[in-house]
Amino acid sequence: MILLDGKTVSQAVKDTLKEKTKDFRSKGNRAPHLAAVLVGSNGASETYVASKIKNCQEVGFKSSLIRLVENIAEEELIEAIEKLNTDDAIDGILVQLPLPKQINEERIINLIDPRKDVDGFHPVNIGKMVQGLPTFIPATPYGILLILEYYKIETSGKHAVVIGRSNIVGRPISILLSRNSYPGNCTVTVCHSRTKNLKEICLQADIIVAALGIPEFLKADMVKENAVVIDVGITRVADASKKSGFALKGDVDFANVAPKCSYITPVPGGVGLMTIAALLMNTLTACENKFDI
Ligand code: GUN
């Protein structure tokens, strides 16, 4: 079994980004600039956004954190985004999800200028992705592709089973794995909460992407020998032995599944780290597009 190490791969991606940014700036351009919008103070969102900002610094990007109160009115949030849309100094906009109940998430996502939508959530960018056109691929699926690529994992003709159909992970990765490119050319089955015979379907999989958000859902008896397992889950589970009071659990029963796999991602230290590296890649692309590079 080979561990797909998100730390190694994300560091390699960030090293490349650092070099590219240096090169870009040496030509007289300003640094790429990511604006992160954080509404309220959800613990997990705080952690993710802080990490995104820190990683921007590491690769030489500029970043701005726009903090807004939990009970903000939708119109006020819209105003803040419109300001970022028209600000020439901003290349990428990221609105951390989930948003509070009073906000219509779809309305907000649709409002972000697609050229600055480094999360790749805007319908225009999703449409381009489906058609295989150059666009911003959503960060988590993009991160998964980068891991597969780094470890040169064969995907052509393989049966990939994706568990989960979210707009952020399950749906886009199922489309990307079926593309006529590398990584891609898989036969893809999308499974979800209403799927019958999930175990039988998973047992046919050469590649399993577990993205349903239920800790340790994928058990060893659902995985065939030598499968590639990508664990996208990252749920906080109460754990009194930890200083933080919680442990991070993936969607895979790692201890029992790992010995059967050819490759597997750990949690933490797998896909989660790649998500940020992929977001930074999209931010550099947004900046380069602006300067027509
Ligand atoms: N919340 C969970 N994942 C994501 C992500 O990839 N982007 C944003 N903006 N919010 C998230």
PDB file of N, CA and C and ligand atoms in Angstrom, residues 52 94-97 119 121 139-140 168 275, ligand 1:
ATOM      1  N   LYS A  52      -5.802  29.264   4.153  1.00  0.00           N
ATOM      2  CA  LYS A  52      -5.728  29.781   2.783  1.00  0.00           C
ATOM      3  C   LYS A  52      -4.885  31.062   2.743  1.00  0.00           C
ATOM      4  N   LEU A  94     -13.023  34.426  -3.009  1.00  0.00           N
ATOM      5  CA  LEU A  94     -13.464  33.180  -2.410  1.00  0.00           C
ATOM      6  C   LEU A  94     -14.441  33.521  -1.294  1.00  0.00           C
ATOM      7  N   VAL A  95     -15.656  33.037  -1.389  1.00  0.00           N
ATOM      8  CA  VAL A  95     -16.620  33.239  -0.306  1.00  0.00           C
ATOM      9  C   VAL A  95     -16.716  31.907   0.425  1.00  0.00           C
ATOM     10  N   GLN A  96     -16.231  31.877   1.655  1.00  0.00           N
ATOM     11  CA  GLN A  96     -16.188  30.599   2.373  1.00  0.00           C
ATOM     12  C   GLN A  96     -17.604  30.110   2.666  1.00  0.00           C
ATOM     13  N   LEU A  97     -17.857  28.855   2.345  1.00  0.00           N
ATOM     14  CA  LEU A  97     -19.153  28.230   2.591  1.00  0.00           C
ATOM     15  C   LEU A  97     -19.028  27.318   3.810  1.00  0.00           C
ATOM     16  N   ASP A 119     -12.910  29.489  -6.935  1.00  0.00           N
ATOM     17  CA  ASP A 119     -13.495  28.266  -6.372  1.00  0.00           C
ATOM     18  C   ASP A 119     -14.116  27.409  -7.476  1.00  0.00           C
ATOM     19  N   PHE A 121     -17.131  27.632  -8.705  1.00  0.00           N
ATOM     20  CA  PHE A 121     -18.509  27.268  -8.363  1.00  0.00           C
ATOM     21  C   PHE A 121     -19.550  27.948  -9.254  1.00  0.00           C
ATOM     22  N   ALA A 139     -11.719  23.508  -6.288  1.00  0.00           N
ATOM     23  CA  ALA A 139     -10.446  23.205  -5.619  1.00  0.00           C
ATOM     24  C   ALA A 139     -10.284  21.744  -5.178  1.00  0.00           C
ATOM     25  N   THR A 140     -11.305  21.158  -4.575  1.00  0.00           N
ATOM     26  CA  THR A 140     -11.118  19.787  -4.068  1.00  0.00           C
ATOM     27  C   THR A 140     -10.969  18.776  -5.211  1.00  0.00           C
ATOM     28  N   ILE A 168     -19.778  20.670  -4.824  1.00  0.00           N
ATOM     29  CA  ILE A 168     -18.378  21.026  -4.535  1.00  0.00           C
ATOM     30  C   ILE A 168     -17.421  19.884  -4.875  1.00  0.00           C
ATOM     31  N   THR A 275      -6.497  20.804  -1.570  1.00  0.00           N
ATOM     32  CA  THR A 275      -7.552  21.769  -1.893  1.00  0.00           C
ATOM     33  C   THR A 275      -6.986  23.185  -1.915  1.00  0.00           C
TER      34      THR A 275
HETATM   35  N1  GUN B   1     -16.429  25.101   2.206  1.00  0.00           N
HETATM   36  C1  GUN B   1     -16.021  23.812   2.113  1.00  0.00           C
HETATM   37  N2  GUN B   1     -15.233  23.631   1.036  1.00  0.00           N
HETATM   38  C2  GUN B   1     -15.139  24.836   0.430  1.00  0.00           C
HETATM   39  C3  GUN B   1     -14.440  25.290  -0.725  1.00  0.00           C
HETATM   40  O1  GUN B   1     -13.765  24.544  -1.435  1.00  0.00           O
HETATM   41  N3  GUN B   1     -14.585  26.614  -1.011  1.00  0.00           N
HETATM   42  C4  GUN B   1     -15.342  27.439  -0.261  1.00  0.00           C
HETATM   43  N4  GUN B   1     -15.430  28.712  -0.640  1.00  0.00           N
HETATM   44  N5  GUN B   1     -15.993  27.049   0.817  1.00  0.00           N
HETATM   45  C5  GUN B   1     -15.889  25.748   1.160  1.00  0.00           C
END
